[in-house]
Short mmCIF file of C-alpha atoms and ligand atoms in Angstrom, two decimals:
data_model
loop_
_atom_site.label_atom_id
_atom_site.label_comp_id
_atom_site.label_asym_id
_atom_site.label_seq_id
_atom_site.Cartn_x
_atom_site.Cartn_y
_atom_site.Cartn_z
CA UNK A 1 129.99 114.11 121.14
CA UNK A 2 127.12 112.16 119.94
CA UNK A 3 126.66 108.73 120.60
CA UNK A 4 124.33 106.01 119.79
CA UNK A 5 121.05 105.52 121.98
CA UNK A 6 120.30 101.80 121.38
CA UNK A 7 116.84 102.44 123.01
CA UNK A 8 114.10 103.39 120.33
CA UNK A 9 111.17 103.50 122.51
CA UNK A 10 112.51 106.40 123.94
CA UNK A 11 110.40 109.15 123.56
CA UNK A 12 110.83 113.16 122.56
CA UNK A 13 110.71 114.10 126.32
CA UNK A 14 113.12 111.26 127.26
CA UNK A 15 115.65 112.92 124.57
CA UNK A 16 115.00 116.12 125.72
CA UNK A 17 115.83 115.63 129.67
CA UNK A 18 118.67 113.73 128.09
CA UNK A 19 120.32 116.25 126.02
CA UNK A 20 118.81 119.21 128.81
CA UNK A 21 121.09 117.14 131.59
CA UNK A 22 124.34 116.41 129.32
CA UNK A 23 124.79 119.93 128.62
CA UNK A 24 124.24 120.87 132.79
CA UNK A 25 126.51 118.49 133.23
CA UNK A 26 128.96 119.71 130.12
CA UNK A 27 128.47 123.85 131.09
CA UNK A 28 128.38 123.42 134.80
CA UNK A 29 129.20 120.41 136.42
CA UNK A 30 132.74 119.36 134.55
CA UNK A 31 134.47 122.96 134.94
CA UNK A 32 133.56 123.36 138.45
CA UNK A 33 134.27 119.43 139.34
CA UNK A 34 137.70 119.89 138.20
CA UNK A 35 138.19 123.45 140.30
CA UNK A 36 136.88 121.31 143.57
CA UNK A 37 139.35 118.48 142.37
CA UNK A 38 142.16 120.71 142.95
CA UNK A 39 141.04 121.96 146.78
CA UNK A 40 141.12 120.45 150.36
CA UNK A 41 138.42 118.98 151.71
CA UNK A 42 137.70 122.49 154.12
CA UNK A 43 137.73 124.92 150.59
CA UNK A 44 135.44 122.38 148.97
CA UNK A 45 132.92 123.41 151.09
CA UNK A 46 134.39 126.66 152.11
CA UNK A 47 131.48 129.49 151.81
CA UNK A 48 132.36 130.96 148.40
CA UNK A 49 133.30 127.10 146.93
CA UNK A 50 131.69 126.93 143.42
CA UNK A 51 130.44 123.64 145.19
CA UNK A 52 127.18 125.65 146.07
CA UNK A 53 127.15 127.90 142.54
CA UNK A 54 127.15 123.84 141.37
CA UNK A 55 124.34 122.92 143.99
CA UNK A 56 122.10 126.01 143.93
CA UNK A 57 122.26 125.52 140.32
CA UNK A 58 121.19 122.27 140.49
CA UNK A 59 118.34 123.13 143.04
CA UNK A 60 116.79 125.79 140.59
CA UNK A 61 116.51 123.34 138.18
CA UNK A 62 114.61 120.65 140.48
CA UNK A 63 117.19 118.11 139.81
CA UNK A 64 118.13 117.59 144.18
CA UNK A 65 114.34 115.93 143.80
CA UNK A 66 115.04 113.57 140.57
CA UNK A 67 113.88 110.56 142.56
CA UNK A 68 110.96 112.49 144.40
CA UNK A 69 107.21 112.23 143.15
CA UNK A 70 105.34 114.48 141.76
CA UNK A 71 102.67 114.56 144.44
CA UNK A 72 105.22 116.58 146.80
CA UNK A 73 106.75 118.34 144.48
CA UNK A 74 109.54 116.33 142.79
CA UNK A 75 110.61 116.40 139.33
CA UNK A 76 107.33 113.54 137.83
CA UNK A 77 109.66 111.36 136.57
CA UNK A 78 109.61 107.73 134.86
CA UNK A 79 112.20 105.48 136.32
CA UNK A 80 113.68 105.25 132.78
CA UNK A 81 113.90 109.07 133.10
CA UNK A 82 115.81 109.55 136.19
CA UNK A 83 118.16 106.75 135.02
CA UNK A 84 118.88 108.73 131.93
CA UNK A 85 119.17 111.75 133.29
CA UNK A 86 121.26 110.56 135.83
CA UNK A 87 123.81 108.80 133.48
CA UNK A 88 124.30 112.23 132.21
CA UNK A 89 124.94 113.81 135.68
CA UNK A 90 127.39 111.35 136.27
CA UNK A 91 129.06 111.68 133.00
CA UNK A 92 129.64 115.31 134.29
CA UNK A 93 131.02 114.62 137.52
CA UNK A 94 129.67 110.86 139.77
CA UNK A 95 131.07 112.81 143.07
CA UNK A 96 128.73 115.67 143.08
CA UNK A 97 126.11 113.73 141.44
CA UNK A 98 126.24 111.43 144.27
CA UNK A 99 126.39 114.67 146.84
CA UNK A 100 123.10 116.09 144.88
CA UNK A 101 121.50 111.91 144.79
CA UNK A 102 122.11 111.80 148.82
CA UNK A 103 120.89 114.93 149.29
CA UNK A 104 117.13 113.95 148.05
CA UNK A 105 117.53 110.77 150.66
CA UNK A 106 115.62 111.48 153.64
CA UNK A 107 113.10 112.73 151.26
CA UNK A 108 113.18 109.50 149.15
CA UNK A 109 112.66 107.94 152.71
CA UNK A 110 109.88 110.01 154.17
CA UNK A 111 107.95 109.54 150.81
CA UNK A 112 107.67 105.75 151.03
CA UNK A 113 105.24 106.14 154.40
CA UNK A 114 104.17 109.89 153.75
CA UNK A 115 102.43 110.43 156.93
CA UNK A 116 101.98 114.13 157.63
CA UNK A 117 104.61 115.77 159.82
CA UNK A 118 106.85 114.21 156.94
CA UNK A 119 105.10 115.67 154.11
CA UNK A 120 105.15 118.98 155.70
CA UNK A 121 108.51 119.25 157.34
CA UNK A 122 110.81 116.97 155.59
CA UNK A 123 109.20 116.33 151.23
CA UNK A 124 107.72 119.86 150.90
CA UNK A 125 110.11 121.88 151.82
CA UNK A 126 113.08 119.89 150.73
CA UNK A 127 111.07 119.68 147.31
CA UNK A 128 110.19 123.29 147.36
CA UNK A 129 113.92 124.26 148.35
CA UNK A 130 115.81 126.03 145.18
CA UNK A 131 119.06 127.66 147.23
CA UNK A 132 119.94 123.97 148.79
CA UNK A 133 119.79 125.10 152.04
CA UNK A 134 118.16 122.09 152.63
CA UNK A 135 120.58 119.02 152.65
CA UNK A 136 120.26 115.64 153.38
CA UNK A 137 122.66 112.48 153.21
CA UNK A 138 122.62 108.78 154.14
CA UNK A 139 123.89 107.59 157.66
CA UNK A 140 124.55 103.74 157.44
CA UNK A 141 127.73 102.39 157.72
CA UNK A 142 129.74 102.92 161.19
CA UNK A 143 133.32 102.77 161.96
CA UNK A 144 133.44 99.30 162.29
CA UNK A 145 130.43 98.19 160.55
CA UNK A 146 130.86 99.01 156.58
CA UNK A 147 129.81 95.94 154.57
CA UNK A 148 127.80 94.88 157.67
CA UNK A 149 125.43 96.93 157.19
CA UNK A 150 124.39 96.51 153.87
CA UNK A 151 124.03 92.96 153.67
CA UNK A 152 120.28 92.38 154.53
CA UNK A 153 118.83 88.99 154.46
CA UNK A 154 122.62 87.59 154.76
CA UNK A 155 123.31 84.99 157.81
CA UNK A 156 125.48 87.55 160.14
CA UNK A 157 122.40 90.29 159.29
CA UNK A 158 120.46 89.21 162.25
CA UNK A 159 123.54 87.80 164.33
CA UNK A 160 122.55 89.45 167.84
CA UNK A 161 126.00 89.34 168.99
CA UNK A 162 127.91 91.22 166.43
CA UNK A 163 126.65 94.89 167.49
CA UNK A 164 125.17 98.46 166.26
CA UNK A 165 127.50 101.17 167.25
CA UNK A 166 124.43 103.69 166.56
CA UNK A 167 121.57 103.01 168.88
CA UNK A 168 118.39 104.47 169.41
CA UNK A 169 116.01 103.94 172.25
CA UNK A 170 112.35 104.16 172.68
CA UNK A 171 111.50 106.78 175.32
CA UNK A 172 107.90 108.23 175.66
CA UNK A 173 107.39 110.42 172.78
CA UNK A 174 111.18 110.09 172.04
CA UNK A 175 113.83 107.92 170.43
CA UNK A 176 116.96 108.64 172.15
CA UNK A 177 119.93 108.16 169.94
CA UNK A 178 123.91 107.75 170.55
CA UNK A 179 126.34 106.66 168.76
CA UNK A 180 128.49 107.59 165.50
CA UNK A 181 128.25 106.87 162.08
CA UNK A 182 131.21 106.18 159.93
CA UNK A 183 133.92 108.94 158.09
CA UNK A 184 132.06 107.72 154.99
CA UNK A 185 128.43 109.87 154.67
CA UNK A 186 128.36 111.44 151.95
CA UNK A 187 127.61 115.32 152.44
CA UNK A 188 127.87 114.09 156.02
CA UNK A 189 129.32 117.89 157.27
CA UNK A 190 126.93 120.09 154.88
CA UNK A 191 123.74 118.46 155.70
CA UNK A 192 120.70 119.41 157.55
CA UNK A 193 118.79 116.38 157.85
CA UNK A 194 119.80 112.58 157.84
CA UNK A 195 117.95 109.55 156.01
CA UNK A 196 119.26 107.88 159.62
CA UNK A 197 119.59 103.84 159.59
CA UNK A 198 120.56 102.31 163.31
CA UNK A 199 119.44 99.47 165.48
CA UNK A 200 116.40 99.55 167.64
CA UNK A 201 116.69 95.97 168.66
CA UNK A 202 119.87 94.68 169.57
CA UNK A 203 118.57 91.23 169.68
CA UNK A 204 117.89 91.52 166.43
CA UNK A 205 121.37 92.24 165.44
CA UNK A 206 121.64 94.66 162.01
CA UNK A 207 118.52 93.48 161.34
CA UNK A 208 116.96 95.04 164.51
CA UNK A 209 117.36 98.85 163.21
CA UNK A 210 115.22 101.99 162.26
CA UNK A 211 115.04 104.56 159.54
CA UNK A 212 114.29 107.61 160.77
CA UNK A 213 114.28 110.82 158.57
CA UNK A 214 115.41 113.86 160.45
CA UNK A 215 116.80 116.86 160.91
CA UNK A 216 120.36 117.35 162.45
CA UNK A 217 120.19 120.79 164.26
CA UNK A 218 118.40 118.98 167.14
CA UNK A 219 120.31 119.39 170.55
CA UNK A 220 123.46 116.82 170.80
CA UNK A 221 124.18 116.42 166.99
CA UNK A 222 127.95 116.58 166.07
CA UNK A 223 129.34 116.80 162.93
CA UNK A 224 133.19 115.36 162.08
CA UNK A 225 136.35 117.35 159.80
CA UNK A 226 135.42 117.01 155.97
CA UNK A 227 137.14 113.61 154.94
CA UNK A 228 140.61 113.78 152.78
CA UNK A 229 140.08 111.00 149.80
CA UNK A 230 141.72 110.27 146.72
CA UNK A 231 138.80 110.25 144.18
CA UNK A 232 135.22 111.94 144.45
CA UNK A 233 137.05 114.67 146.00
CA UNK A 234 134.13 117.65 145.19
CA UNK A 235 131.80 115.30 147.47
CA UNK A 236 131.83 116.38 151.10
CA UNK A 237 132.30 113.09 153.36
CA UNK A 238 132.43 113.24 157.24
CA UNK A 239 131.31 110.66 160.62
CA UNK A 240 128.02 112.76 162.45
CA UNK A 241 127.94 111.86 166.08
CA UNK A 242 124.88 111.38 168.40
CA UNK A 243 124.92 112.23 171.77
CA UNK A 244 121.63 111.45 173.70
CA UNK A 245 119.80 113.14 170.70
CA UNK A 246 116.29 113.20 171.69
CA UNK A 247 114.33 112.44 167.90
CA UNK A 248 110.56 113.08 167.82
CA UNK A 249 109.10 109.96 166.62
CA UNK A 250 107.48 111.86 164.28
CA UNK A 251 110.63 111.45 162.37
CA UNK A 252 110.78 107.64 162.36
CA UNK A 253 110.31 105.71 159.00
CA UNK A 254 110.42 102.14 159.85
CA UNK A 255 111.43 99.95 163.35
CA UNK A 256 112.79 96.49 163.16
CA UNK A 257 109.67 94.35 161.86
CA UNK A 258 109.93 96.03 158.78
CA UNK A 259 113.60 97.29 158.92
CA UNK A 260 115.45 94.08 156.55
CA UNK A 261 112.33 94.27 153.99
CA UNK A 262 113.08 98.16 153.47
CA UNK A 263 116.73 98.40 153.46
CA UNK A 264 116.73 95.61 150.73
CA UNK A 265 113.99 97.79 148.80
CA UNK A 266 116.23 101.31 149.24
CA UNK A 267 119.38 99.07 148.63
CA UNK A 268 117.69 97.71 145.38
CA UNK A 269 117.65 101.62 144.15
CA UNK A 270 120.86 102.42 145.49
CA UNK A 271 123.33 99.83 143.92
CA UNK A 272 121.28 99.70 140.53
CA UNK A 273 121.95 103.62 140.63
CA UNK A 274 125.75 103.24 141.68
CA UNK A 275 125.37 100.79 137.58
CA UNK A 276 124.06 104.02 136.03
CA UNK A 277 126.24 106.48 137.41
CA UNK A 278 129.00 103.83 136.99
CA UNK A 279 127.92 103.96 132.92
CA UNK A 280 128.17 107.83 132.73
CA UNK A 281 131.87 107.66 134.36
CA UNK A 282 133.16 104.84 131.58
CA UNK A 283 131.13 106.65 128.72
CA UNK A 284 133.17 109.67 130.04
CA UNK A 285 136.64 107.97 130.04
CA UNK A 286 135.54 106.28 126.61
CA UNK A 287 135.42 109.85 125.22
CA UNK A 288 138.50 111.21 126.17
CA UNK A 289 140.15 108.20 124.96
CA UNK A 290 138.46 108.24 121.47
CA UNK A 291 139.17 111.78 121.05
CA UNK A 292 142.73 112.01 122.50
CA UNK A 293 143.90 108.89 119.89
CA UNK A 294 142.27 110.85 117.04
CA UNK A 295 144.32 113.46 117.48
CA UNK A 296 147.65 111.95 119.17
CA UNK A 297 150.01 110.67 116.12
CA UNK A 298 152.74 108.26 116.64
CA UNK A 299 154.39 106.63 113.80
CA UNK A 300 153.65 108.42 111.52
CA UNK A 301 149.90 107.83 112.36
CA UNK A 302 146.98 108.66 114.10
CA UNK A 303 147.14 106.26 117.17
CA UNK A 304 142.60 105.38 116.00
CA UNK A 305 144.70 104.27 112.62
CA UNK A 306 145.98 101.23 114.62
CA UNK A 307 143.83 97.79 114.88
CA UNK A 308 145.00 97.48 118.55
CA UNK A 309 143.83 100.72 119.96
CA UNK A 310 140.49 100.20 117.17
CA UNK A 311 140.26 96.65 119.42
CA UNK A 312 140.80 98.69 122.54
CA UNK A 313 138.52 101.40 122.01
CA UNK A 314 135.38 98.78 120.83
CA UNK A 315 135.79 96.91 124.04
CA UNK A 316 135.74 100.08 126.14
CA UNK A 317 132.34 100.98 124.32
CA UNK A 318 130.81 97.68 124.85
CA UNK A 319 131.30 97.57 128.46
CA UNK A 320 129.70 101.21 128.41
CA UNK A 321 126.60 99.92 126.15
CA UNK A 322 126.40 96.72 128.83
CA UNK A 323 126.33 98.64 131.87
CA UNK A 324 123.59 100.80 130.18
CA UNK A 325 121.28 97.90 129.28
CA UNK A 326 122.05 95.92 133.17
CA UNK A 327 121.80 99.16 135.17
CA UNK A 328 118.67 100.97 133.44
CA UNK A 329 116.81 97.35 133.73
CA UNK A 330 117.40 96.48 137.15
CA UNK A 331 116.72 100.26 137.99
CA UNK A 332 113.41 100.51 136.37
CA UNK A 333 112.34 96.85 136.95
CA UNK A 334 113.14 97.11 140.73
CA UNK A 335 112.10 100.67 141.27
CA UNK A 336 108.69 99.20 139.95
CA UNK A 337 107.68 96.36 142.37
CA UNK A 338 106.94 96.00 145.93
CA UNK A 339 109.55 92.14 145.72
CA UNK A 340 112.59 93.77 144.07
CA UNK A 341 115.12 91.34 143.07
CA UNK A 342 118.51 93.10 144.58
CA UNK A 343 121.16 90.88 142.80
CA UNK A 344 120.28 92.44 139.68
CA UNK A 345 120.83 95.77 141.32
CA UNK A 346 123.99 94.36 142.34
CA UNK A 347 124.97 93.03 138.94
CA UNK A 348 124.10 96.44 137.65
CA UNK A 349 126.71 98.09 140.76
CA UNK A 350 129.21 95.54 139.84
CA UNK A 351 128.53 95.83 136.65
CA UNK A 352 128.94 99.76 136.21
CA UNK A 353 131.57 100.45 138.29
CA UNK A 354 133.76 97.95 137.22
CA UNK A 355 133.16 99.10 133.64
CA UNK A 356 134.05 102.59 135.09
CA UNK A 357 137.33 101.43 136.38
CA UNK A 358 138.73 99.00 133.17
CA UNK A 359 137.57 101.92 131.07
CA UNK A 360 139.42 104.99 132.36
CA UNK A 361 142.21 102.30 133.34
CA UNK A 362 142.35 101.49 129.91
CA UNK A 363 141.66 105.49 128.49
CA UNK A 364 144.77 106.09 131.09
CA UNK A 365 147.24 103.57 128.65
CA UNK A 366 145.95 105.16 125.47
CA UNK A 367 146.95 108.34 126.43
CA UNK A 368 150.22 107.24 127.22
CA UNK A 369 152.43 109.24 130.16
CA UNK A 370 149.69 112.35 129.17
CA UNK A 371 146.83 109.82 131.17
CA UNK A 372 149.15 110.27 134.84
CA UNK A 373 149.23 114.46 134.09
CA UNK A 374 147.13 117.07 135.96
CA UNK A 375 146.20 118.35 132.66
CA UNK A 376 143.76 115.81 131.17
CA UNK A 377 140.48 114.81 132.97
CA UNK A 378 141.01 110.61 132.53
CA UNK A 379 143.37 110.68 135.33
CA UNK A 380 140.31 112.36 137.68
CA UNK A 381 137.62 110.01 135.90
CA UNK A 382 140.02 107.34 137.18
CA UNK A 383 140.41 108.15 141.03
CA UNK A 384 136.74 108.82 140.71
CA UNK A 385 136.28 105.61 139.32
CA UNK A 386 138.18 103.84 141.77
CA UNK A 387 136.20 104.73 144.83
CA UNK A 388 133.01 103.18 143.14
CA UNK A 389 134.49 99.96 143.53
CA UNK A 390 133.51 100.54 147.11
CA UNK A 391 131.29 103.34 147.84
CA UNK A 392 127.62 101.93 148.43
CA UNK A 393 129.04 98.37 149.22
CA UNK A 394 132.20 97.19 148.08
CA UNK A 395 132.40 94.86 145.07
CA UNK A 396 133.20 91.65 146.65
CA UNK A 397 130.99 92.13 149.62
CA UNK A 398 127.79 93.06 147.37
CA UNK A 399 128.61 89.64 145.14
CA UNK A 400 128.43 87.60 148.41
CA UNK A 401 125.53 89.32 149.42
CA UNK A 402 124.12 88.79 145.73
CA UNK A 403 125.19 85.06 145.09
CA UNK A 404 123.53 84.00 148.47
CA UNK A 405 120.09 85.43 147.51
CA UNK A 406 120.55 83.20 144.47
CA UNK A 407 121.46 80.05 146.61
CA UNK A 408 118.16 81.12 148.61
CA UNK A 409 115.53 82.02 146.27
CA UNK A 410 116.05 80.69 143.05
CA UNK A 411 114.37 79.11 141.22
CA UNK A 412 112.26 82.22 141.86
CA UNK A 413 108.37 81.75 142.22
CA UNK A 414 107.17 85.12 141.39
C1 LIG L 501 132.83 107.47 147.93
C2 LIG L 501 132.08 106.78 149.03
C3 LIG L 501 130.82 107.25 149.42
C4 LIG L 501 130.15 106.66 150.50
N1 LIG L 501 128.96 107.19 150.94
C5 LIG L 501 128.37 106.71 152.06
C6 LIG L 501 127.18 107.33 152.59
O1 LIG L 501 126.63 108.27 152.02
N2 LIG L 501 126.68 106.85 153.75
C7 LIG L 501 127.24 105.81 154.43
O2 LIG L 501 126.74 105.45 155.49
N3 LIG L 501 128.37 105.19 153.95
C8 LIG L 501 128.93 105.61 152.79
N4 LIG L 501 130.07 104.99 152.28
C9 LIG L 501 130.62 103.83 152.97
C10 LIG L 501 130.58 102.55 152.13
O3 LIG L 501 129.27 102.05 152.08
C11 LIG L 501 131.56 101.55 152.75
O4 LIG L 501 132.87 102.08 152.55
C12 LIG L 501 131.47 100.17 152.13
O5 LIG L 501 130.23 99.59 152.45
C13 LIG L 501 132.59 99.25 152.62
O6 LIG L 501 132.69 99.31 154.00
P1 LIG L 501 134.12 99.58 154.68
O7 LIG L 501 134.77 100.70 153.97
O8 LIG L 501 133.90 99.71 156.13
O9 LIG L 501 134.97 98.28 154.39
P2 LIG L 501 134.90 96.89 155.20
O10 LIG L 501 133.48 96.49 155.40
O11 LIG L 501 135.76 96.99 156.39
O12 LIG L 501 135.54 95.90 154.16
C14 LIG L 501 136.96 95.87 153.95
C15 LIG L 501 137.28 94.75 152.97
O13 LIG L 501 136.86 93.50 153.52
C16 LIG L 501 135.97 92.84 152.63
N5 LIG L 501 134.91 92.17 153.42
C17 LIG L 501 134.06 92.76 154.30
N6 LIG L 501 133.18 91.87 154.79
C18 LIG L 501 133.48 90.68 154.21
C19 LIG L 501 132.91 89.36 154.28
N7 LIG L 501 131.82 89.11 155.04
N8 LIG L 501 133.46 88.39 153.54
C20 LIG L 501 134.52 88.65 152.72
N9 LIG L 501 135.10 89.86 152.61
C21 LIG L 501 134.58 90.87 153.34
C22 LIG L 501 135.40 93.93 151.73
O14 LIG L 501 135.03 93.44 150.47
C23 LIG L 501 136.57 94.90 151.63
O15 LIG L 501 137.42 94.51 150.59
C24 LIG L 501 130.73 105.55 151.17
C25 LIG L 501 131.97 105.05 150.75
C26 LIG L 501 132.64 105.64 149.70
C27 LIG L 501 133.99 105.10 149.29
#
């Protein structure tokens, strides 16, 4: 279906990568994100899954390194690119274009203090990799530190005496880590290196951590059962445990002086990304809908023929044409400066997904007691949907987060 694009300085190649990533998403991504839908969490990522025709596929095309530079080998992107090719990705399937987002993230990390060993061992070769046999994912949140974690520059950030339950430990040469991250990492039991956040400096509390960028075949690494979920279920989730891992400090990013300052920066990508793939699940759900009630007759009528679901179907596209505007400006404006402002990240994230959710909520009542059946995607679109609410911060969490930076900062001097 063709839809408006309210954005005319886009150019010929913007259109191009648009309409190149819609039909990825159309050919590839939908058929085989409904075939994973189906499995348990083990045949997902069982050796003949179509989960890795989906990701080598994806590799060969250089879209794992959307969010990578040019320099190393990425795709040479504008931020208003990867946001729209990314809304198309998402429009396919959000789950596995969250698995193929987290897998560029120690990557994404390495190139924001590309010293050498992580040019050469972690951006060129993930870059350069086409049969993704090199994976990476995002190890935050912990069992009992979720929202915690992702609150930087919030009071209880720095509170010394609510603790890390992933530690690492300066030792000669070494960082010795220990600890477990949470059920939650995304590709967490596929991947072969780990854009690693945990604290350094327990006095410090949250605030006191390190990004490292690593791989995960070193000695002591443990990897948890794929994780059983009700949405997002093509993208592999699972806790990776540390057990006196001995990490090269080669691999390490950023300790605690600088550790608050970059989170908020990565967070300030993150959450305005969660907006745009947030957009590409409502336009989704906004499709079925339209199509299903031009077809569906009731009355005597087409179900479009009635000024309620006309009212119905014109608020479903305006929250998908809001969450495009909010998400693609916050993405590009704070993917652009070194002081990102990260609640309109988070207005884009809250934005998005909640547009997601009231959308294929609402596509679910159009299509009447057809919406709760197997054989329609909007009941997928909506499970998928659901889990935004949460994933990468929940909601409510990210608002508090969002309306004390607003309290602190504002009026802003920059
Ligand atoms: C699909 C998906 C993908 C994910 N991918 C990753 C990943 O790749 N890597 C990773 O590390 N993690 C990942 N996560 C974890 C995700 O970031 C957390 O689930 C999220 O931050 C919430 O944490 P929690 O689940 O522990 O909930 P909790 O933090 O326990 O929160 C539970 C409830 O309490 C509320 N709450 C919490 N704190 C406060 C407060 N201070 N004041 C008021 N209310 C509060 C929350 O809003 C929520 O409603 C993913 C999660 C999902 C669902």
């Amino acid at each position: 279906m063709d839809f408006m694009e309210l954005d005319l300085n886009l150019t010929k190649e913007d259109l191009m990568l648009k309409k190149n990533a819609n039909e990825f998403a159309k050919k590839v991504m939908r058929p085989i994100a409904r075939q994973l839908d189906e499995m348990t969490p083990e045949q997902v990522i069982a050796k003949d899954s179509p989960f890795w025709t989906f990701m080598k596929k994806a590799y060969e095309l250089g879209y794992h390194a959307i969010l990578i530079p040019e320099a190393y080998g990425g795709m040479d992107l504008t931020s208003l690119q990867q946001a729209i090719i990314y809304e198309e990705l998402a429009w396919g399937s959000v789950g596995l274009t969250i698995a193929l987002g987290v897998a560029s993230f120690p990557a994404f990390g390495a190139a924001m203090v590309p010293e050498e060993a992580m040019i050469d061992e972690i951006l060129v070769p993930f870059c350069e990799n086409r049969d993704a046999t090199f994976i990476g994912c995002w190890g935050i949140t912990e069992p009992d530190h979720g929202s915690d974690t992702l609150m930087p520059f919030f009071p209880t950030f720095s509170d010394p005496n609510i603790p890390s339950q992933c530690t690492a430990r300066e030792d000669g040469d070494y960082y010795i880590m220990n600890g477990q991250k949470s059920a939650w990492v995304s590709n967490g039991t596929i991947a072969t290196h780990c854009a690693m956040f945990c604290q350094i400096d327990a006095s410090m509390g949250h605030a006191g951590g390190g990004i490292f960028a690593m791989p995960l075949d070193l000695p002591g690494v443990k990897k948890g059962a794929p994780l059983n979920k009700i949405g997002q279920r093509d993208l592999n989730q699972g806790e990776i445990y540390f057990d006196n891992v001995k990490v090269p400090k080669r691999f390490l990013i950023a300790g605690p002086e600088a550790y608050e300052a970059l989170l908020e920066i990565v967070l300030s990508s993150t959450t305005s990304l969660m907006g745009i793939f947030g957009t590409g699940v409502a336009r989704a759900a906004f499709e079925e809908a339209l199509a299903y009630a031009k077809t569906r007759v009731q009355g005597g009528k087409r179900l479009v023929d009635y000024p309620t679901i006309q009212t119905k179907l014109f608020h479903m596209q305006r929250q998908v044409e809001t969450s495009r505007l909010i998400s693609r400006a916050a993405f590009v404006y704070n993917t652009n400066t070194s002081t990102p402002a990260e609640e309109y990240s988070i207005m884009a994230k809250v934005h998005g997904t909640q547009a997601a959710f009231d959308v294929a909520n609402e596509a679910i009542q159009i299509f009447g007691g057809n919406g709760l059946t197997k054989e329609y995607l909007i009941e997928k679109l909506f499970r998928d949907a659901r889990a935004m609410l949460i994933e990468d911060g929940s909601n409510d969490t990210l608002a508090i987060a969002a309306g004390h930076k607003i309290v602190e900062n504002y009026p802003r001097k920059d």
